[in-house]
Amino acid sequence: MLEILSQNQIKQIHEASIEILEKIGITFYHDMALKIFKENGANVDGKEVKIPEDLVKEALSNAPHEFIWYARDSKHNLYIDNSKVYYSGIYGHPFVLDMKDDRRRKALLKDVEEITKITDALENIHAAGGMIVEPSDVPPEVSHVYVYLSMLKNTRKCILGHAYGVKARDCIEMAEIVLGGYEVLLKKPFIATLINPTSPLQYGTEMIEGLLFYVKHNQPVIITPLIQAGGTGPATLAGLLAQQNAEFLAGLTLAELVQPKAPVIYGTASTIMDARTGIPCAGAPEAGLICVATTQLAHYYGLPSRVSGGLTDSKIPDIQAGYEKALTCLLASLAKPNLVLHAAGSLEYYLTASAVQLIIDNEILGWISRVLSGIDVTPESLAFDVIKNAKEIGHFLTQKHTLKHFMQEFWIPKITDRHPWFVWKSKGSKDLVKKAKEEAEKILKEHEPLPLDKDILKGLNEFIKQVETREQRLVKSKNHF
């Protein structure tokens, strides 16, 4: 397990975070949140909340160390217990790199279907992501329910829902329809969401409403500061980590005050800001360091963790995308977080989704997963008798041990080329992007996701009609005034 902080450094960051909470405080733009903090002994002045260490300690003691994140198909349940690193698809990209003509365009609802369907078929991606893209061909006030429905129809894997206000409630109600009611949902963490503080040291109204909806239904919240070092946080990584930790602990404390034992994951999407452009950098080495340090802090608290990995600042699937994605994801994975979000399919920071890149990233994740599995040392794997026999015949090729372990021990890539030059030439001299595009097209043509039950699908469609009616009334009401 990779560690970059000593235990003493972790304690220093924790203590600095507590000092921030007690002396500087966090701004909460939500009356109910302010009331909850005040009733539990926090110092509330207007919208500013100074949180005492005792409240933080109580929240940490209440938060579960592990839980099961249930999928539509139990074979794809995620056991959030530090036994495995899981990889997830993307969340909330406004643009798509079109697979047919390589044009960057606004995302459409069909992109949700296609990317989710491909994700469902890929063996190294364990969760489908959530709100995959922001479709421009659906009214924004109802796009969340159409996106969630499309994802439910096209994957058996775990999905994240919308986090904002009433949209969070809509996604939770859809999850209830899928599982069979409120009581079932309470017992099964099924739909997680991202809760992002507004750095520095603020929580917005809609994010707090989303947090409250999810924790009251016992659904996982991934509290994820997205700090830009030098912009919305200190330029020093230690200072950024202290601020990020304070923002996370504030959200955790609220969640556990509202619903003790609520499943909370410590997340990060923090990185640096390029001083030359003012633009945040997804593929920077500092982003990887922040992921490792955040995972260490989560381990220190005994909490599940989520990091960002497999990200790039490149606009297309090229060499820059390859090295930034591989290095940031490998660095993050070696720290052993529970979940790596945006692990596959993302380009240009968090802006552009790509089905072709999704296929390439699945290959990278297979490579990394093999590294994480390590080397198994047993009498069988030490192979004394096999070596003895090979000495006599001069090779290992015909031995049963070799045939058995070829498939068990070695990672076999799908689109990576390992042929000699003349074989590669005879097969059309295809580069990785061309092969990834062909694989994506093949999956879209051949893969059949597990269908939703007809009654469940009917219930979801009826619910969407209700949401559309509600939003139309709101529009009319606003126009009237």
CSV table of C-alpha atoms in Angstrom, one decimal:
chain,number,residue,atom,x,y,z
A,1,MET,CA,0.0,0.0,0.0
A,2,LEU,CA,1.5,3.3,-1.1
A,3,GLU,CA,1.8,6.0,1.6
A,4,ILE,CA,3.3,9.5,1.2
A,5,LEU,CA,2.4,10.9,4.6
A,6,SER,CA,3.8,9.8,7.9
A,7,GLN,CA,1.4,9.2,10.8
A,8,ASN,CA,2.7,12.3,12.4
A,9,GLN,CA,2.0,14.3,9.3
A,10,ILE,CA,-1.6,12.9,9.2
A,11,LYS,CA,-2.1,14.0,12.8
A,12,GLN,CA,-0.8,17.5,11.9
A,13,ILE,CA,-3.3,17.7,9.1
A,14,HIS,CA,-6.1,16.5,11.3
A,15,GLU,CA,-5.3,19.0,14.0
A,16,ALA,CA,-5.1,21.8,11.5
A,17,SER,CA,-8.5,20.8,10.2
A,18,ILE,CA,-10.1,20.8,13.7
A,19,GLU,CA,-8.6,24.3,14.3
A,20,ILE,CA,-10.2,25.5,11.0
A,21,LEU,CA,-13.6,24.1,12.1
A,22,GLU,CA,-13.4,25.6,15.6
A,23,LYS,CA,-11.8,29.0,14.9
A,24,ILE,CA,-12.7,29.8,11.2
A,25,GLY,CA,-15.8,27.8,10.7
A,26,ILE,CA,-17.9,26.7,7.7
A,27,THR,CA,-20.7,28.6,6.0
A,28,PHE,CA,-23.9,26.6,5.6
A,29,TYR,CA,-26.6,28.1,3.3
A,30,HIS,CA,-29.5,26.1,4.8
A,31,ASP,CA,-31.7,26.9,7.7
A,32,MET,CA,-32.3,23.3,8.8
A,33,ALA,CA,-28.6,22.5,8.8
A,34,LEU,CA,-28.0,25.6,10.9
A,35,LYS,CA,-30.7,24.5,13.3
A,36,ILE,CA,-29.3,21.0,13.6
A,37,PHE,CA,-25.8,22.3,14.4
A,38,LYS,CA,-27.1,24.8,17.0
A,39,GLU,CA,-29.2,22.2,18.7
A,40,ASN,CA,-26.2,19.9,19.0
A,41,GLY,CA,-23.8,22.4,20.6
A,42,ALA,CA,-22.1,24.1,17.6
A,43,ASN,CA,-21.4,27.8,17.7
A,44,VAL,CA,-23.8,29.3,15.1
A,45,ASP,CA,-23.6,32.9,14.1
A,46,GLY,CA,-25.8,33.8,11.2
A,47,LYS,CA,-24.8,31.2,8.5
A,48,GLU,CA,-21.4,30.6,10.0
A,49,VAL,CA,-20.9,27.4,12.0
A,50,LYS,CA,-17.9,26.7,14.2
A,51,ILE,CA,-17.9,23.0,15.0
A,52,PRO,CA,-16.3,21.7,18.2
A,53,GLU,CA,-14.0,18.7,18.1
A,54,ASP,CA,-16.4,16.7,20.3
A,55,LEU,CA,-19.0,16.8,17.6
A,56,VAL,CA,-16.5,15.7,15.0
A,57,LYS,CA,-15.4,12.8,17.1
A,58,GLU,CA,-18.9,11.7,17.7
A,59,ALA,CA,-19.6,11.8,13.9
A,60,LEU,CA,-16.5,9.7,13.2
A,61,SER,CA,-17.5,7.1,15.8
A,62,ASN,CA,-21.0,6.9,14.3
A,63,ALA,CA,-20.0,6.6,10.6
A,64,PRO,CA,-19.9,3.0,9.4
A,65,HIS,CA,-16.4,1.6,8.4
A,66,GLU,CA,-18.0,-0.6,5.7
A,67,PHE,CA,-21.2,-1.3,3.9
A,68,ILE,CA,-22.6,-3.0,0.8
A,69,TRP,CA,-23.5,-0.8,-2.2
A,70,TYR,CA,-26.2,-2.8,-3.9
A,71,ALA,CA,-26.5,-3.1,-7.7
A,72,ARG,CA,-29.5,-4.1,-9.7
A,73,ASP,CA,-27.8,-7.5,-10.2
A,74,SER,CA,-26.3,-8.9,-7.0
A,75,LYS,CA,-23.3,-10.2,-8.9
A,76,HIS,CA,-22.3,-6.5,-9.2
A,77,ASN,CA,-22.7,-5.5,-5.6
A,78,LEU,CA,-19.7,-3.5,-4.3
A,79,TYR,CA,-18.4,-4.4,-0.9
A,80,ILE,CA,-17.1,-1.2,0.5
A,81,ASP,CA,-14.8,-2.7,3.1
A,82,ASN,CA,-11.1,-2.1,2.0
A,83,SER,CA,-10.9,-5.5,0.4
A,84,LYS,CA,-10.8,-4.2,-3.2
A,85,VAL,CA,-10.3,-1.1,-5.3
A,86,TYR,CA,-13.3,-0.5,-7.4
A,87,TYR,CA,-13.4,1.5,-10.6
A,88,SER,CA,-16.3,3.7,-11.7
A,89,GLY,CA,-17.3,5.4,-14.9
A,90,ILE,CA,-17.8,9.1,-15.3
A,91,TYR,CA,-20.2,11.8,-13.9
A,92,GLY,CA,-21.7,14.9,-15.4
A,93,HIS,CA,-19.7,15.7,-18.6
A,94,PRO,CA,-21.4,18.4,-20.8
A,95,PHE,CA,-19.6,17.4,-24.0
A,96,VAL,CA,-19.0,14.2,-26.0
A,97,LEU,CA,-16.2,13.3,-28.5
A,98,ASP,CA,-18.3,11.8,-31.3
A,99,MET,CA,-17.2,8.3,-32.1
A,100,LYS,CA,-18.1,8.6,-35.8
A,101,ASP,CA,-16.4,11.8,-36.8
A,102,ASP,CA,-14.2,12.7,-33.7
A,103,ARG,CA,-16.1,16.0,-33.3
A,104,ARG,CA,-16.5,17.5,-29.9
A,105,ARG,CA,-20.2,18.3,-29.5
A,106,LYS,CA,-22.8,18.9,-26.8
A,107,ALA,CA,-23.9,15.7,-25.1
A,108,LEU,CA,-27.2,14.0,-26.0
A,109,LEU,CA,-29.5,11.5,-24.2
A,110,LYS,CA,-28.4,8.8,-26.7
A,111,ASP,CA,-24.8,9.2,-25.4
A,112,VAL,CA,-26.0,8.2,-21.9
A,113,GLU,CA,-27.5,5.0,-23.3
A,114,GLU,CA,-24.4,4.2,-25.4
A,115,ILE,CA,-21.7,5.0,-22.8
A,116,THR,CA,-23.7,3.2,-20.1
A,117,LYS,CA,-24.2,0.1,-22.3
A,118,ILE,CA,-20.5,-0.1,-23.1
A,119,THR,CA,-19.6,0.4,-19.4
A,120,ASP,CA,-22.0,-2.5,-18.5
A,121,ALA,CA,-20.0,-4.8,-20.8
A,122,LEU,CA,-16.5,-3.9,-19.6
A,123,GLU,CA,-15.0,-6.2,-17.0
A,124,ASN,CA,-12.6,-3.8,-15.3
A,125,ILE,CA,-15.3,-1.1,-14.5
A,126,HIS,CA,-17.3,-2.0,-11.5
A,127,ALA,CA,-19.7,0.9,-11.2
A,128,ALA,CA,-21.4,2.8,-14.1
A,129,GLY,CA,-20.8,6.3,-12.8
A,130,GLY,CA,-23.8,8.6,-12.6
A,131,MET,CA,-25.5,11.4,-14.5
A,132,ILE,CA,-23.0,10.3,-17.2
A,133,VAL,CA,-23.4,13.4,-19.3
A,134,GLU,CA,-25.6,16.5,-19.3
A,135,PRO,CA,-27.9,15.9,-22.3
A,136,SER,CA,-28.6,19.1,-24.3
A,137,ASP,CA,-31.7,17.6,-26.1
A,138,VAL,CA,-33.7,17.2,-22.9
A,139,PRO,CA,-35.1,20.1,-20.8
A,140,PRO,CA,-32.6,20.6,-18.0
A,141,GLU,CA,-35.3,20.6,-15.3
A,142,VAL,CA,-36.2,17.0,-16.1
A,143,SER,CA,-32.9,15.7,-17.6
A,144,HIS,CA,-31.9,14.0,-14.4
A,145,VAL,CA,-34.8,11.6,-14.4
A,146,TYR,CA,-34.2,10.7,-18.1
A,147,VAL,CA,-30.5,10.1,-17.5
A,148,TYR,CA,-31.1,8.0,-14.5
A,149,LEU,CA,-33.8,5.9,-16.3
A,150,SER,CA,-31.4,5.4,-19.3
A,151,MET,CA,-28.7,4.2,-16.9
A,152,LEU,CA,-31.0,1.9,-15.1
A,153,LYS,CA,-32.1,0.3,-18.4
A,154,ASN,CA,-28.6,-0.1,-19.7
A,155,THR,CA,-26.5,-1.4,-16.8
A,156,ARG,CA,-26.7,-4.0,-13.9
A,157,LYS,CA,-23.9,-2.1,-12.1
A,158,CYS,CA,-24.1,0.5,-9.3
A,159,ILE,CA,-25.2,4.0,-10.3
A,160,LEU,CA,-24.8,7.4,-8.7
A,161,GLY,CA,-27.8,9.7,-8.7
A,162,HIS,CA,-28.3,13.5,-8.8
A,163,ALA,CA,-27.3,15.5,-5.8
A,164,TYR,CA,-29.2,18.8,-6.1
A,165,GLY,CA,-32.3,19.5,-4.1
A,166,VAL,CA,-35.5,18.2,-5.6
A,167,LYS,CA,-33.6,16.3,-8.3
A,168,ALA,CA,-32.0,14.3,-5.5
A,169,ARG,CA,-35.4,13.4,-4.2
A,170,ASP,CA,-36.6,12.4,-7.6
A,171,CYS,CA,-33.7,10.0,-8.1
A,172,ILE,CA,-34.3,8.5,-4.7
A,173,GLU,CA,-38.0,7.9,-5.5
A,174,MET,CA,-37.0,6.2,-8.7
A,175,ALA,CA,-34.7,3.9,-6.7
A,176,GLU,CA,-37.6,3.1,-4.5
A,177,ILE,CA,-39.6,2.0,-7.5
A,178,VAL,CA,-36.8,-0.2,-8.7
A,179,LEU,CA,-36.3,-1.9,-5.3
A,180,GLY,CA,-39.9,-2.1,-4.3
A,181,GLY,CA,-40.5,0.7,-1.8
A,182,TYR,CA,-39.2,2.9,0.9
A,183,GLU,CA,-38.6,0.2,3.5
A,184,VAL,CA,-36.5,-1.9,1.1
A,185,LEU,CA,-34.4,1.1,0.1
A,186,LEU,CA,-33.7,1.9,3.8
A,187,LYS,CA,-32.1,-1.5,4.2
A,188,LYS,CA,-30.2,-1.4,0.9
A,189,PRO,CA,-27.8,1.4,0.0
A,190,PHE,CA,-28.6,1.4,-3.7
A,191,ILE,CA,-28.1,4.9,-5.1
A,192,ALA,CA,-25.1,7.0,-4.0
A,193,THR,CA,-24.4,10.6,-4.8
A,194,LEU,CA,-21.6,13.2,-4.8
A,195,ILE,CA,-21.9,16.1,-2.3
A,196,ASN,CA,-19.5,18.9,-3.2
A,197,PRO,CA,-18.7,21.7,-0.8
A,198,THR,CA,-18.2,25.1,-2.4
A,199,SER,CA,-14.6,25.9,-1.6
A,200,PRO,CA,-13.4,27.6,0.4
A,201,LEU,CA,-15.4,26.4,3.4
A,202,GLN,CA,-19.0,26.6,2.3
A,203,TYR,CA,-21.9,24.3,1.6
A,204,GLY,CA,-24.6,25.5,-0.8
A,205,THR,CA,-28.4,25.1,-0.3
A,206,GLU,CA,-29.0,22.5,-2.9
A,207,MET,CA,-26.1,20.4,-2.0
A,208,ILE,CA,-27.2,20.3,1.7
A,209,GLU,CA,-30.7,19.4,0.6
A,210,GLY,CA,-29.3,16.5,-1.5
A,211,LEU,CA,-27.2,15.4,1.5
A,212,LEU,CA,-30.3,15.4,3.8
A,213,PHE,CA,-32.4,13.5,1.3
A,214,TYR,CA,-29.8,10.7,0.8
A,215,VAL,CA,-28.8,10.2,4.4
A,216,LYS,CA,-32.4,10.2,5.6
A,217,HIS,CA,-33.0,7.3,3.2
A,218,ASN,CA,-29.7,5.5,4.3
A,219,GLN,CA,-28.1,6.0,0.9
A,220,PRO,CA,-24.4,6.7,0.5
A,221,VAL,CA,-23.1,10.2,0.2
A,222,ILE,CA,-19.6,10.7,-1.2
A,223,ILE,CA,-18.5,14.0,0.3
A,224,THR,CA,-16.1,15.4,-2.2
A,225,PRO,CA,-14.3,18.7,-2.0
A,226,LEU,CA,-13.0,19.9,-5.3
A,227,ILE,CA,-10.3,22.4,-4.4
A,228,GLN,CA,-8.0,24.1,-6.8
A,229,ALA,CA,-4.7,24.7,-5.2
A,230,GLY,CA,-3.9,28.4,-5.5
A,231,GLY,CA,-7.5,29.3,-6.5
A,232,THR,CA,-10.0,28.0,-4.1
A,233,GLY,CA,-7.5,26.6,-1.6
A,234,PRO,CA,-3.9,27.2,-0.5
A,235,ALA,CA,-1.1,26.7,-3.1
A,236,THR,CA,0.6,24.3,-0.7
A,237,LEU,CA,-0.7,20.7,-0.8
A,238,ALA,CA,-0.5,20.4,3.0
A,239,GLY,CA,-2.7,23.5,3.3
A,240,LEU,CA,-5.1,22.2,0.7
A,241,LEU,CA,-5.4,18.9,2.5
A,242,ALA,CA,-6.1,20.7,5.8
A,243,GLN,CA,-8.9,22.8,4.2
A,244,GLN,CA,-10.3,19.7,2.3
A,245,ASN,CA,-10.3,17.7,5.5
A,246,ALA,CA,-12.2,20.4,7.3
A,247,GLU,CA,-14.8,20.6,4.6
A,248,PHE,CA,-15.2,16.9,4.6
A,249,LEU,CA,-15.5,16.6,8.4
A,250,ALA,CA,-18.1,19.4,8.4
A,251,GLY,CA,-20.2,17.5,5.9
A,252,LEU,CA,-19.7,14.2,7.7
A,253,THR,CA,-20.7,15.7,11.0
A,254,LEU,CA,-23.9,17.1,9.5
A,255,ALA,CA,-24.7,13.7,7.9
A,256,GLU,CA,-24.2,11.8,11.2
A,257,LEU,CA,-26.2,14.3,13.2
A,258,VAL,CA,-29.1,13.9,10.9
A,259,GLN,CA,-28.9,10.1,10.5
A,260,PRO,CA,-26.4,8.3,12.8
A,261,LYS,CA,-24.7,5.4,11.0
A,262,ALA,CA,-25.4,7.0,7.6
A,263,PRO,CA,-23.0,5.6,5.0
A,264,VAL,CA,-20.4,8.3,4.1
A,265,ILE,CA,-17.4,8.0,1.8
A,266,TYR,CA,-14.5,10.5,2.1
A,267,GLY,CA,-14.0,11.8,-1.4
A,268,THR,CA,-11.6,14.1,-3.2
A,269,ALA,CA,-11.5,15.7,-6.7
A,270,SER,CA,-9.0,18.3,-5.6
A,271,THR,CA,-6.0,19.3,-7.8
A,272,ILE,CA,-3.9,22.2,-8.7
A,273,MET,CA,-4.6,25.3,-10.8
A,274,ASP,CA,-2.1,26.0,-13.6
A,275,ALA,CA,-0.7,29.4,-12.7
A,276,ARG,CA,-0.3,30.3,-16.4
A,277,THR,CA,-3.9,29.8,-17.4
A,278,GLY,CA,-6.0,29.7,-14.2
A,279,ILE,CA,-7.3,26.3,-15.4
A,280,PRO,CA,-7.5,23.3,-13.0
A,281,CYS,CA,-5.3,20.3,-14.1
A,282,ALA,CA,-6.7,16.8,-13.9
A,283,GLY,CA,-3.6,15.0,-15.1
A,284,ALA,CA,-1.1,16.7,-12.8
A,285,PRO,CA,1.2,14.7,-10.5
A,286,GLU,CA,-0.1,16.8,-7.6
A,287,ALA,CA,-3.6,15.4,-8.3
A,288,GLY,CA,-2.2,11.9,-7.7
A,289,LEU,CA,-0.5,12.9,-4.6
A,290,ILE,CA,-3.7,14.5,-3.2
A,291,CYS,CA,-5.5,11.2,-4.0
A,292,VAL,CA,-2.9,9.2,-2.0
A,293,ALA,CA,-3.0,11.6,0.9
A,294,THR,CA,-6.8,11.6,1.0
A,295,THR,CA,-6.9,7.9,1.1
A,296,GLN,CA,-4.5,7.9,4.0
A,297,LEU,CA,-6.7,10.3,5.9
A,298,ALA,CA,-9.7,8.1,5.2
A,299,HIS,CA,-7.8,5.1,6.5
A,300,TYR,CA,-6.8,7.1,9.6
A,301,TYR,CA,-10.4,7.7,10.3
A,302,GLY,CA,-11.5,4.2,9.4
A,303,LEU,CA,-13.7,5.5,6.7
A,304,PRO,CA,-14.3,4.4,3.1
A,305,SER,CA,-12.6,6.6,0.4
A,306,ARG,CA,-13.2,7.7,-3.1
A,307,VAL,CA,-10.6,9.4,-5.3
A,308,SER,CA,-10.4,10.6,-8.9
A,309,GLY,CA,-8.1,8.7,-11.2
A,310,GLY,CA,-7.8,8.1,-14.9
A,311,LEU,CA,-8.2,11.7,-15.7
A,312,THR,CA,-6.4,13.8,-18.3
A,313,ASP,CA,-6.2,17.4,-19.6
A,314,SER,CA,-5.9,16.1,-23.2
A,315,LYS,CA,-8.7,16.8,-25.5
A,316,ILE,CA,-8.5,13.6,-27.5
A,317,PRO,CA,-7.3,10.0,-27.0
A,318,ASP,CA,-3.6,10.6,-27.5
A,319,ILE,CA,-0.2,10.0,-25.9
A,320,GLN,CA,-0.8,12.7,-23.3
A,321,ALA,CA,-4.2,11.1,-22.4
A,322,GLY,CA,-2.4,7.7,-22.1
A,323,TYR,CA,0.3,8.7,-19.7
A,324,GLU,CA,-1.7,11.1,-17.6
A,325,LYS,CA,-4.5,8.5,-17.1
A,326,ALA,CA,-2.2,5.6,-16.5
A,327,LEU,CA,0.0,7.4,-14.0
A,328,THR,CA,-2.7,9.2,-12.0
A,329,CYS,CA,-4.9,6.1,-11.8
A,330,LEU,CA,-1.9,3.8,-10.8
A,331,LEU,CA,-0.8,6.3,-8.2
A,332,ALA,CA,-4.3,6.6,-6.7
A,333,SER,CA,-4.9,2.8,-6.9
A,334,LEU,CA,-1.7,1.9,-5.1
A,335,ALA,CA,-3.0,3.7,-2.0
A,336,LYS,CA,-5.9,1.3,-1.9
A,337,PRO,CA,-9.0,3.6,-1.9
A,338,ASN,CA,-12.4,1.9,-2.1
A,339,LEU,CA,-13.5,3.7,-5.2
A,340,VAL,CA,-11.9,5.5,-8.1
A,341,LEU,CA,-14.5,7.6,-9.9
A,342,HIS,CA,-14.0,8.9,-13.4
A,343,ALA,CA,-11.7,6.0,-13.9
A,344,ALA,CA,-12.7,5.5,-17.5
A,345,GLY,CA,-14.1,7.6,-20.4
A,346,SER,CA,-13.1,11.1,-19.5
A,347,LEU,CA,-11.2,13.7,-21.5
A,348,GLU,CA,-10.4,17.4,-21.0
A,349,TYR,CA,-10.6,17.5,-17.2
A,350,TYR,CA,-14.3,16.7,-16.4
A,351,LEU,CA,-15.7,18.1,-19.6
A,352,THR,CA,-15.7,15.6,-22.5
A,353,ALA,CA,-16.9,12.0,-22.5
A,354,SER,CA,-15.5,9.5,-25.0
A,355,ALA,CA,-16.7,6.0,-25.8
A,356,VAL,CA,-13.4,5.3,-27.5
A,357,GLN,CA,-11.4,6.5,-24.5
A,358,LEU,CA,-13.7,4.3,-22.3
A,359,ILE,CA,-12.4,1.2,-24.1
A,360,ILE,CA,-8.8,2.3,-23.8
A,361,ASP,CA,-9.2,3.1,-20.1
A,362,ASN,CA,-10.7,-0.3,-19.5
A,363,GLU,CA,-7.4,-1.7,-20.8
A,364,ILE,CA,-5.4,0.5,-18.5
A,365,LEU,CA,-7.5,-0.6,-15.6
A,366,GLY,CA,-6.9,-4.2,-16.4
A,367,TRP,CA,-3.1,-3.5,-16.3
A,368,ILE,CA,-3.4,-1.7,-13.0
A,369,SER,CA,-5.6,-4.4,-11.5
A,370,ARG,CA,-3.0,-7.0,-12.3
A,371,VAL,CA,-0.4,-4.9,-10.5
A,372,LEU,CA,-2.7,-4.6,-7.5
A,373,SER,CA,-3.1,-8.4,-7.3
A,374,GLY,CA,0.6,-8.8,-6.6
A,375,ILE,CA,2.6,-12.0,-6.6
A,376,ASP,CA,1.2,-15.1,-4.8
A,377,VAL,CA,3.9,-17.1,-3.1
A,378,THR,CA,2.9,-20.7,-2.3
A,379,PRO,CA,4.4,-24.2,-2.7
A,380,GLU,CA,2.4,-24.4,-6.0
A,381,SER,CA,3.6,-21.1,-7.3
A,382,LEU,CA,7.2,-21.7,-6.3
A,383,ALA,CA,7.1,-24.6,-8.6
A,384,PHE,CA,10.0,-26.7,-7.4
A,385,ASP,CA,9.0,-29.9,-9.1
A,386,VAL,CA,8.2,-28.0,-12.3
A,387,ILE,CA,11.6,-26.5,-12.4
A,388,LYS,CA,13.2,-29.9,-11.7
A,389,ASN,CA,11.3,-31.4,-14.7
A,390,ALA,CA,12.2,-28.5,-16.9
A,391,LYS,CA,15.9,-28.9,-16.3
A,392,GLU,CA,15.7,-32.3,-17.8
A,393,ILE,CA,13.7,-31.4,-21.0
A,394,GLY,CA,15.0,-27.8,-21.4
A,395,HIS,CA,11.7,-25.9,-21.3
A,396,PHE,CA,8.4,-25.4,-19.5
A,397,LEU,CA,6.0,-25.2,-22.5
A,398,THR,CA,4.4,-28.7,-22.3
A,399,GLN,CA,4.0,-28.9,-18.6
A,400,LYS,CA,0.5,-28.8,-17.1
A,401,HIS,CA,1.6,-26.3,-14.6
A,402,THR,CA,2.5,-23.9,-17.4
A,403,LEU,CA,-0.9,-24.3,-19.2
A,404,LYS,CA,-2.7,-23.8,-15.9
A,405,HIS,CA,-0.9,-20.7,-14.9
A,406,PHE,CA,-0.8,-19.0,-18.3
A,407,MET,CA,-4.4,-17.8,-17.7
A,408,GLN,CA,-4.2,-17.4,-14.0
A,409,GLU,CA,-1.0,-15.5,-13.7
A,410,PHE,CA,-0.8,-13.4,-16.8
A,411,TRP,CA,-2.9,-10.4,-17.8
A,412,ILE,CA,-4.2,-10.8,-21.3
A,413,PRO,CA,-5.1,-7.5,-23.0
A,414,LYS,CA,-7.9,-7.1,-25.4
A,415,ILE,CA,-6.8,-4.3,-27.7
A,416,THR,CA,-3.1,-3.8,-26.9
A,417,ASP,CA,-1.0,-5.1,-29.7
A,418,ARG,CA,1.8,-7.5,-28.9
A,419,HIS,CA,2.3,-9.1,-32.4
A,420,PRO,CA,5.5,-8.8,-34.5
A,421,TRP,CA,5.6,-6.0,-37.0
A,422,PHE,CA,4.7,-8.1,-40.0
A,423,VAL,CA,1.6,-9.6,-38.3
A,424,TRP,CA,0.5,-6.1,-37.2
A,425,LYS,CA,1.0,-4.9,-40.8
A,426,SER,CA,-1.0,-7.9,-42.2
A,427,LYS,CA,-3.9,-7.0,-39.8
A,428,GLY,CA,-4.3,-3.5,-41.2
A,429,SER,CA,-1.7,-1.6,-39.2
A,430,LYS,CA,-4.4,-0.5,-36.8
A,431,ASP,CA,-3.5,1.9,-34.0
A,432,LEU,CA,-5.0,1.7,-30.5
A,433,VAL,CA,-7.7,4.3,-31.2
A,434,LYS,CA,-8.9,2.5,-34.3
A,435,LYS,CA,-9.1,-0.8,-32.4
A,436,ALA,CA,-10.9,0.8,-29.5
A,437,LYS,CA,-13.4,2.3,-31.8
A,438,GLU,CA,-14.1,-1.1,-33.4
A,439,GLU,CA,-14.5,-2.7,-29.9
A,440,ALA,CA,-17.0,0.1,-28.9
A,441,GLU,CA,-19.0,-0.5,-32.0
A,442,LYS,CA,-19.0,-4.2,-31.5
A,443,ILE,CA,-20.3,-3.9,-27.9
A,444,LEU,CA,-23.1,-1.5,-29.0
A,445,LYS,CA,-24.1,-4.0,-31.6
A,446,GLU,CA,-23.9,-7.2,-29.6
A,447,HIS,CA,-24.2,-6.5,-25.9
A,448,GLU,CA,-27.6,-6.9,-24.3
A,449,PRO,CA,-28.0,-5.3,-20.8
A,450,LEU,CA,-30.2,-7.0,-18.2
A,451,PRO,CA,-33.7,-5.6,-18.9
A,452,LEU,CA,-35.8,-4.0,-16.3
A,453,ASP,CA,-39.0,-5.8,-15.1
A,454,LYS,CA,-41.9,-4.5,-17.2
A,455,ASP,CA,-43.9,-3.3,-14.1
A,456,ILE,CA,-40.8,-1.5,-12.8
A,457,LEU,CA,-40.3,0.2,-16.2
A,458,LYS,CA,-43.9,1.2,-16.3
A,459,GLY,CA,-43.7,2.7,-12.8
A,460,LEU,CA,-40.6,4.6,-13.7
A,461,ASN,CA,-42.1,6.0,-16.9
A,462,GLU,CA,-45.2,7.1,-15.0
A,463,PHE,CA,-43.1,8.8,-12.4
A,464,ILE,CA,-41.2,10.7,-15.1
A,465,LYS,CA,-44.5,12.0,-16.4
A,466,GLN,CA,-45.4,13.2,-12.9
A,467,VAL,CA,-42.0,15.1,-12.8
A,468,GLU,CA,-42.6,16.6,-16.2
A,469,THR,CA,-46.1,17.8,-15.1
A,470,ARG,CA,-44.7,19.3,-11.9
A,471,GLU,CA,-42.0,21.2,-13.7
A,472,GLN,CA,-44.4,22.5,-16.4
A,473,ARG,CA,-46.6,23.9,-13.6
A,474,LEU,CA,-43.6,25.5,-12.0
A,475,VAL,CA,-42.7,27.2,-15.3
A,476,LYS,CA,-46.3,28.4,-15.8
A,477,SER,CA,-46.2,29.7,-12.2
A,478,LYS,CA,-43.0,31.7,-12.8
A,479,ASN,CA,-44.3,33.1,-16.1
A,480,HIS,CA,-47.5,34.2,-14.4
A,481,PHE,CA,-45.6,36.3,-12.0
